């Protein structure tokens, strides 16, 4: 696969970018009454309106040409067919198999993985049903009331985000998530829990992750403090991992372990048994709805032509700003409080996947790769960082997400939420001209001198790009579609930049150094460090305030 810069489309896009120096979306909307129809796409109840982007028909044509020239479709087909596209780890990338709702086999090394996938799903169902109906009893005979998932990164963010999003479907089990090695996270979570009715899920693909193992040990000690019987552990601790030996060594009966496979990346694993907390919280039928939603998006991504393919279009638009408009960041703004952890989830998905400095062949990427992603639910974000998006000097493309229908309409507040949702993308697109500001200020009775001083502060440049994703209601199926949409978007961008989206070597160095520093904090001989690190270690050893 070539570097994208070697394609004819890339060179033509540079020209296209120059043309945009004199274009404004406000005028393009005024000129083209069909702009919304031209630049929007519907997949069942999910609408992507991408008309408020800095594109015209020829821009899109060139972006689609880039997708063709960089071989996006070939890599997509290789992923779905189980080829080891995760080159640096020699692995297939098959989270799509986990939600394959068809009878199609999915082959890895000549073997269909679907029977194993279905078997784990069946075990999850049996277990979730038992716990949710109270048939699974704790050591004292009490049913389970609280589930605590102990995991981090992909073994935490997806299930935590989904449980929050799917609260309306939650049953009688409360779900908690402990990820941070900061002991306060575990302590605060356990504070109000009863060990006799608490179930721990130790979730770690590798079962080597320091934070998870330490928290799991501490949770076990907390539990045994009350249960006083090692045999009780089996009723209160289950594991999700690829490593049955490590699970056993930790003291969890492998009969209480749910497996996954090395072809499931951590940040793509919520569809596997890593999703067990979701299944326990909302029930297996809803969990399967989540899988079905992702499958809808997989089928769309796999079969729709590039020009009508949501993940492809979103990826191309992202690349357009990242590489031709020098956008360094990207905001995801759900107008849905229950999606408040969605941006955090996407941070790992996007930044761990696209935060790469070399291409698939190991040569440096010559262009800017993945942006920094951030976001908060609207309307909260409006009162915090939107100022910069509207009037700052940086271009920050945004995705706005909202449901037509709320699960709770109280006091007409959903309509207020939606009016804000619409107003923001309109304001970002239109802006406010100097003439408009002047008219407004004059009408308020302000004098000429004052107007002159205030005017530049009140002008909005507009022409700031946004996507709008509108769905009927935040159901399990919708959430599945949304997550898979962003997964595939990230995939396409990896193909465009020619980076491997499925490794994460960048997290290793810090882990290595932390291992070396830990004994030094406890009084061991200081290692070779820079002066700053040495001084900080000395401060901490002395117990002084930093
Ligand atoms: O450190 C990063 C990472 O490897 C993530 O990619 C992963 O999701 C997380 O750690 C947790 O890993 P595990 O599930 O193996 O504990």
XYZ file of C-alpha atoms and ligand atoms in Angstrom:
562
model
C 0.000 0.000 0.000
C 1.400 3.414 -0.903
C 1.902 6.417 1.312
C -1.229 8.501 0.698
C 0.941 11.394 -0.460
C 2.039 9.376 -3.490
C -1.464 9.226 -4.880
C -2.794 11.506 -7.596
C -5.808 12.275 -5.390
C -3.598 13.679 -2.605
C -1.965 16.149 -4.983
C -5.345 17.165 -6.382
C -6.708 17.637 -2.864
C -3.942 20.172 -2.191
C -5.295 22.205 -5.123
C -8.830 21.753 -3.861
C -7.788 23.077 -0.474
C -6.505 26.284 -2.090
C -9.878 26.785 -3.761
C -11.455 26.700 -0.324
C -9.621 29.872 0.718
C -12.455 31.834 -0.844
C -15.427 29.587 -0.127
C -17.842 29.845 2.772
C -20.453 27.272 3.772
C -23.026 29.977 4.335
C -22.851 30.864 0.636
C -22.745 27.259 -0.510
C -25.920 26.520 1.442
C -27.558 29.609 -0.046
C -26.625 28.564 -3.578
C -27.473 24.890 -3.372
C -30.921 24.125 -2.035
C -30.198 20.431 -2.293
C -27.043 20.516 -0.213
C -28.587 18.523 2.643
C -29.916 15.809 0.291
C -26.602 15.722 -1.536
C -24.532 15.338 1.608
C -26.529 13.138 3.959
C -26.967 9.427 4.375
C -29.467 7.262 6.206
C -29.007 3.779 7.641
C -32.356 2.723 9.088
C -33.068 5.329 11.752
C -29.489 6.607 11.860
C -28.960 9.776 9.862
C -25.558 11.209 9.041
C -25.854 14.803 7.912
C -22.431 15.816 6.609
C -23.609 18.826 4.662
C -22.041 21.273 7.156
C -18.570 20.164 6.108
C -16.048 22.120 4.074
C -16.749 20.142 0.943
C -18.323 20.573 -2.447
C -19.034 17.755 -4.929
C -15.523 17.832 -6.384
C -13.946 17.704 -2.879
C -15.864 14.549 -2.113
C -14.979 13.029 -5.474
C -11.278 13.536 -4.748
C -11.570 12.153 -1.219
C -13.319 9.063 -2.562
C -10.614 8.725 -5.194
C -8.070 8.782 -2.374
C -9.891 5.918 -0.675
C -9.709 3.938 -3.899
C -6.075 4.731 -4.560
C -4.991 3.785 -1.056
C -6.746 0.414 -1.245
C -9.266 0.892 1.574
C -11.617 -1.729 0.130
C -8.883 -4.337 -0.243
C -7.792 -3.905 3.375
C -11.420 -3.944 4.551
C -12.021 -7.250 2.765
C -8.786 -8.634 4.227
C -9.954 -7.702 7.729
C -13.366 -9.328 7.362
C -11.835 -12.463 5.896
C -9.480 -13.005 8.835
C -6.137 -12.128 7.225
C -3.457 -11.154 9.764
C -3.685 -7.427 9.048
C -2.271 -6.606 12.493
C 1.193 -7.024 11.045
C 3.352 -6.199 14.054
C 1.587 -8.761 16.228
C 0.922 -11.248 13.406
C -2.788 -11.363 14.223
C -6.116 -11.253 12.486
C -8.484 -8.432 13.473
C -11.886 -9.966 13.925
C -14.051 -8.113 16.399
C -16.581 -8.323 13.561
C -16.764 -12.118 14.110
C -17.976 -11.497 17.666
C -21.135 -9.881 16.340
C -21.527 -11.932 13.183
C -25.256 -12.652 13.275
C -25.186 -14.581 9.999
C -24.397 -18.218 9.333
C -21.226 -17.214 7.447
C -18.117 -18.918 8.808
C -15.170 -16.724 9.782
C -11.892 -18.444 9.133
C -8.661 -17.927 11.069
C -5.738 -20.165 10.081
C -8.134 -22.456 8.233
C -10.553 -22.809 11.170
C -14.017 -21.363 11.588
C -14.013 -19.338 14.812
C -17.802 -18.972 14.948
C -18.561 -22.143 16.952
C -16.266 -20.931 19.770
C -17.735 -17.426 19.616
C -21.257 -18.847 19.948
C -20.203 -21.123 22.767
C -18.870 -18.218 24.835
C -22.034 -16.231 24.124
C -24.109 -19.180 25.326
C -22.045 -19.406 28.534
C -22.452 -15.685 29.069
C -26.202 -16.056 28.657
C -26.432 -18.933 31.104
C -24.330 -17.092 33.672
C -26.091 -13.750 33.249
C -29.493 -15.413 33.555
C -28.459 -17.210 36.723
C -27.114 -14.075 38.355
C -29.969 -11.830 37.254
C -32.667 -14.245 38.419
C -30.983 -14.699 41.789
C -30.212 -18.377 41.199
C -26.479 -17.684 41.549
C -26.003 -17.278 45.275
C -23.162 -15.715 47.215
C -21.381 -17.537 50.040
C -24.053 -16.649 52.597
C -26.944 -17.610 50.321
C -27.718 -14.012 49.296
C -28.316 -13.298 45.576
C -25.940 -10.932 43.783
C -26.901 -7.271 43.931
C -23.676 -5.609 42.719
C -21.146 -6.462 40.038
C -17.712 -4.865 40.147
C -15.708 -5.044 36.938
C -11.979 -4.776 37.574
C -10.168 -3.965 34.339
C -8.555 -1.054 32.540
C -8.391 0.397 29.014
C -10.358 -1.822 26.658
C -11.316 -4.053 29.573
C -13.091 -1.134 31.234
C -13.975 1.775 28.976
C -16.367 -0.038 26.618
C -18.432 -1.863 29.240
C -18.443 1.186 31.550
C -19.591 3.469 28.726
C -22.255 0.991 27.562
C -23.705 0.355 31.036
C -24.143 4.076 31.525
C -25.669 4.493 28.067
C -28.121 1.621 28.535
C -29.387 2.553 31.970
C -33.056 2.362 30.891
C -32.542 -1.337 30.183
C -30.787 -2.043 33.495
C -32.341 -4.531 35.877
C -31.824 -5.308 39.526
C -28.029 -5.609 39.363
C -25.888 -2.539 39.894
C -22.692 -2.322 37.811
C -19.500 -0.698 39.092
C -16.151 -0.243 37.417
C -12.751 -0.075 39.048
C -9.838 0.649 36.743
C -7.324 3.019 38.295
C -4.419 1.699 40.355
C -5.047 4.715 42.575
C -6.367 2.828 45.612
C -9.096 5.413 46.139
C -10.923 4.062 43.112
C -11.364 0.635 44.681
C -11.931 1.942 48.200
C -14.617 4.417 47.126
C -16.352 1.785 45.020
C -16.424 -0.868 47.739
C -17.417 1.539 50.479
C -21.160 0.836 50.313
C -21.053 -2.714 48.991
C -21.878 -5.897 50.831
C -19.247 -8.616 50.178
C -21.928 -11.296 50.516
C -23.846 -9.985 47.494
C -20.977 -8.619 45.382
C -19.605 -10.347 42.311
C -16.208 -9.355 40.898
C -15.290 -9.739 37.257
C -11.537 -9.604 36.774
C -11.270 -8.556 33.138
C -7.899 -8.611 31.462
C -7.163 -9.966 28.034
C -3.530 -10.629 28.926
C -4.013 -11.100 32.674
C -0.675 -9.359 33.178
C -1.916 -5.793 33.603
C -0.481 -4.382 36.824
C -3.426 -2.167 37.742
C -5.989 -4.920 37.269
C -4.060 -7.588 39.132
C -3.364 -5.302 42.080
C -6.980 -4.161 42.311
C -8.146 -7.771 42.014
C -5.830 -8.845 44.847
C -7.072 -6.017 47.026
C -10.694 -6.856 46.211
C -10.053 -10.477 47.105
C -8.567 -9.453 50.450
C -11.565 -7.166 51.122
C -13.904 -10.022 50.287
C -12.071 -12.631 52.390
C -12.038 -10.267 55.313
C -15.779 -10.901 55.545
C -16.196 -14.332 53.980
C -13.233 -15.835 55.884
C -13.290 -18.826 53.562
C -11.135 -19.312 50.448
C -13.772 -21.619 48.995
C -16.235 -18.721 48.885
C -14.034 -16.995 46.279
C -15.453 -19.179 43.491
C -18.933 -17.748 44.105
C -17.749 -14.154 43.947
C -14.894 -13.963 41.434
C -15.015 -14.700 37.721
C -12.429 -13.817 35.110
C -12.425 -12.789 31.466
C -9.150 -13.466 29.733
C -7.234 -15.299 27.027
C -4.883 -16.778 29.666
C -6.373 -19.601 31.688
C -3.015 -20.427 33.326
C -2.610 -16.902 34.682
C -6.229 -16.898 35.838
C -5.644 -20.140 37.711
C -2.409 -18.855 39.206
C -4.343 -15.835 40.482
C -6.738 -18.162 42.290
C -9.803 -18.055 40.071
C -11.220 -21.416 39.030
C -10.873 -21.673 35.198
C -14.467 -23.017 35.269
C -15.377 -19.430 36.178
C -13.417 -17.990 33.290
C -14.848 -16.642 30.046
C -12.424 -16.725 27.154
C -11.582 -14.419 24.309
C -9.053 -14.661 21.530
C -5.881 -12.894 20.472
C -7.631 -11.697 17.310
C -9.784 -9.385 19.468
C -7.968 -6.124 20.182
C -8.432 -4.779 23.732
C -10.155 -1.598 22.571
C -12.410 -3.657 20.274
C -13.326 -6.223 22.906
C -16.607 -5.064 24.422
C -18.399 -7.438 22.028
C -16.643 -10.412 23.596
C -16.918 -11.732 27.162
C -15.306 -8.415 28.163
C -18.908 -7.259 27.715
C -20.022 -9.525 30.572
C -20.813 -6.604 32.909
C -23.116 -5.240 30.191
C -24.843 -8.627 29.884
C -25.250 -8.830 33.666
C -26.561 -5.297 33.848
C -29.014 -5.203 30.919
C -29.481 -8.932 30.279
C -28.248 -11.063 27.449
C -31.133 -10.207 25.089
C -30.139 -6.542 25.186
C -26.451 -7.464 24.872
C -27.341 -9.379 21.717
C -29.224 -6.310 20.481
C -25.983 -4.382 20.912
C -24.219 -7.030 18.818
C -27.005 -6.842 16.245
C -26.552 -3.077 15.957
C -22.842 -3.512 15.358
C -23.606 -6.201 12.790
C -25.927 -3.778 10.940
C -23.014 -1.374 10.675
C -20.574 -4.143 9.689
C -22.838 -5.184 6.828
C -23.248 -1.594 5.732
C -19.490 -0.989 5.869
C -18.721 -4.268 4.083
C -21.160 -3.832 1.224
C -22.095 -0.178 0.642
C -20.285 1.635 -2.164
C -17.626 4.028 -0.884
C -19.714 7.095 -1.736
C -22.615 5.838 0.401
C -20.598 4.317 3.185
C -20.920 6.115 6.547
C -17.628 5.076 8.151
C -15.784 5.768 4.889
C -17.283 9.241 4.540
C -16.594 10.145 8.170
C -13.022 8.907 7.864
C -12.396 10.876 4.674
C -13.819 14.051 6.189
C -11.607 13.586 9.235
C -8.567 13.144 7.037
C -9.495 16.221 4.981
C -9.278 18.435 8.080
C -6.391 16.596 9.666
C -4.159 16.712 6.631
C -5.318 19.622 4.521
C -6.618 22.063 7.147
C -4.050 21.325 9.831
C -6.711 20.370 12.378
C -4.936 18.888 15.368
C -7.968 17.794 17.306
C -11.477 16.555 16.922
C -14.496 16.817 19.220
C -17.316 14.333 19.759
C -20.305 16.034 21.351
C -23.217 13.800 22.293
C -26.357 15.672 23.281
C -27.216 12.725 25.464
C -26.069 12.690 29.072
C -25.964 8.910 29.111
C -23.282 9.033 26.424
C -21.062 11.019 28.759
C -18.366 8.305 28.672
C -18.594 7.907 24.891
C -15.820 10.445 24.181
C -13.549 8.742 26.735
C -14.244 5.395 25.108
C -13.520 6.887 21.675
C -10.284 8.375 22.937
C -8.820 4.922 23.398
C -10.385 3.604 20.201
C -9.108 6.449 18.063
C -5.911 7.580 19.749
C -4.496 4.135 20.568
C -5.323 3.039 17.013
C -4.230 6.087 15.013
C -1.535 7.557 17.263
C 1.208 6.116 15.071
C 4.372 7.634 13.657
C 5.326 4.907 11.222
C 3.527 3.267 8.347
C 2.725 -0.410 8.033
C 6.142 -1.015 6.478
C 7.940 0.719 9.376
C 8.820 3.873 7.419
C 7.876 7.225 8.977
C 4.416 8.543 8.157
C 5.140 11.669 6.173
C 1.843 13.294 7.085
C 0.016 14.047 10.290
C -1.808 10.930 11.524
C -4.482 10.635 14.235
C -5.840 13.784 15.917
C -6.384 14.321 19.640
C -9.995 13.512 20.452
C -12.021 15.102 23.198
C -15.624 15.701 24.082
C -18.321 16.155 26.663
C -22.056 15.889 26.483
C -24.006 18.904 25.342
C -25.196 21.193 26.707
C -22.461 20.990 29.387
C -19.625 21.451 26.895
C -21.256 24.661 25.621
C -20.570 26.252 28.994
C -16.979 25.069 29.057
C -14.928 24.778 25.863
C -17.191 25.712 22.927
C -15.824 29.270 23.024
C -12.609 27.998 21.483
C -14.467 26.018 18.833
C -16.504 29.080 17.798
C -13.955 31.865 17.956
C -10.553 30.352 18.678
C -7.730 30.235 16.160
C -7.862 26.459 15.755
C -10.078 24.471 13.456
C -11.816 21.757 15.461
C -14.135 19.514 13.454
C -17.009 18.259 15.600
C -19.490 15.416 15.568
C -22.858 16.279 17.124
C -24.990 13.334 18.229
C -28.578 13.303 19.455
C -31.712 11.212 19.757
C -35.032 12.309 18.301
C -36.731 10.815 21.339
C -35.607 10.863 24.928
C -36.116 8.050 27.410
C -37.261 10.715 29.862
C -38.976 13.785 28.676
C -39.452 16.005 31.657
C -40.573 19.598 31.479
C -40.051 19.739 27.700
C -36.320 19.616 28.376
C -35.556 17.265 25.521
C -36.790 19.918 23.089
C -34.532 22.453 24.796
C -31.622 20.041 24.467
C -32.361 19.560 20.771
C -32.696 23.282 20.122
C -29.212 23.750 21.533
C -27.904 20.807 19.538
C -29.182 22.335 16.294
C -28.178 25.879 17.190
C -24.548 24.978 17.785
C -23.850 23.381 14.429
C -25.775 26.141 12.670
C -23.768 28.797 14.500
C -20.498 27.037 13.693
C -21.435 26.846 10.031
C -22.923 30.331 9.549
C -20.919 32.408 11.978
C -21.876 36.045 12.461
C -20.553 38.726 10.150
C -19.314 42.181 11.160
C -22.345 43.711 9.424
C -24.703 41.505 11.425
C -22.966 42.390 14.679
C -23.082 46.082 13.858
C -26.809 45.990 13.075
C -27.489 44.097 16.283
C -25.466 46.449 18.470
C -26.910 49.542 16.862
C -30.425 48.202 17.427
C -29.579 47.799 21.110
C -28.861 51.521 21.241
C -25.078 51.335 21.475
C -23.034 54.322 20.279
C -20.664 54.196 17.268
C -17.476 54.349 19.343
C -18.518 51.512 21.587
C -19.671 49.435 18.620
C -16.309 49.898 16.945
C -14.462 48.665 20.047
C -16.717 45.702 20.687
C -17.382 44.583 17.128
C -14.301 42.385 16.494
C -14.968 40.477 19.714
C -18.490 39.642 18.651
C -17.763 38.421 15.126
C -17.925 34.656 14.508
C -15.999 33.507 11.452
C -18.256 30.459 10.861
C -17.208 27.946 8.187
C -16.427 25.524 11.017
C -17.193 21.953 10.029
C -19.525 19.541 11.782
C -21.171 16.176 11.248
C -24.580 15.517 12.737
C -25.641 12.023 13.755
C -29.310 11.725 14.570
C -30.958 8.518 15.765
C -34.453 7.713 16.964
C -33.647 6.719 20.541
C -30.600 5.490 22.445
C -31.372 1.771 22.384
C -28.915 -1.110 22.599
C -29.118 -1.555 18.839
C -28.418 2.120 18.190
C -25.472 2.090 20.547
C -24.076 -0.968 18.738
C -24.365 0.870 15.435
C -22.708 4.004 16.744
C -19.747 2.185 18.270
C -19.188 0.103 15.136
C -19.470 3.241 13.014
C -16.542 4.815 14.861
C -14.571 1.546 14.887
C -14.792 1.340 11.113
C -14.083 5.020 10.724
C -10.842 4.476 12.627
C -10.107 1.447 10.459
C -10.528 3.465 7.259
C -8.280 6.241 8.530
C -5.616 3.653 9.360
C -5.879 2.373 5.802
C -5.663 5.916 4.404
C -2.593 6.830 6.450
C -1.213 3.326 5.942
C -0.633 2.775 9.669
C -1.335 -0.355 11.685
C -4.397 0.565 13.760
C -4.238 -2.601 15.823
C -1.060 -2.439 17.879
C -0.225 -0.088 20.781
C 3.522 -0.255 21.390
C 3.409 3.342 22.530
C 2.051 2.348 25.924
C 4.965 0.037 26.704
C 7.836 2.391 27.531
C 6.060 4.066 30.432
C 5.078 0.662 31.845
C 8.720 -0.499 31.657
C 10.035 2.588 33.420
C 7.354 2.399 36.108
C 8.459 -1.144 36.910
C 12.019 0.102 37.407
C 10.971 3.112 39.501
C 8.704 1.231 41.922
C 11.527 -0.351 43.995
C 13.378 2.977 43.959
C 10.407 4.651 45.626
C 10.549 2.014 48.324
C 14.170 2.884 49.167
C 16.062 0.849 46.562
C 19.178 2.176 44.864
C 18.236 5.022 42.528
C 18.636 4.032 38.898
C 19.907 6.091 35.990
C 17.472 8.930 35.511
C 17.503 12.535 34.436
C 17.928 15.174 37.144
C 14.240 15.983 37.250
C 13.114 12.382 37.787
C 15.866 11.827 40.376
C 14.857 14.911 42.348
C 11.196 13.913 42.273
C 12.019 10.385 43.453
C 14.070 11.873 46.302
C 11.158 14.135 47.299
C 8.735 11.242 47.341
C 11.136 9.056 49.332
C 11.534 11.799 51.866
C 7.741 12.053 52.035
C 7.968 15.779 51.363
C 5.273 17.598 49.520
C 6.078 17.880 45.827
O -1.871 -0.497 28.079
C -2.769 -0.510 27.030
C -3.568 -1.778 26.986
O -2.803 -2.809 26.484
C -4.836 -1.584 26.166
O -4.642 -1.698 24.819
C -5.733 -2.587 26.782
O -7.067 -2.333 26.458
C -5.429 -2.387 28.246
O -4.038 -2.151 28.281
C -5.804 -3.522 29.161
O -5.202 -4.719 28.804
P -5.663 -6.097 29.421
O -7.069 -6.345 29.013
O -4.727 -7.119 28.856
O -5.549 -5.999 30.914
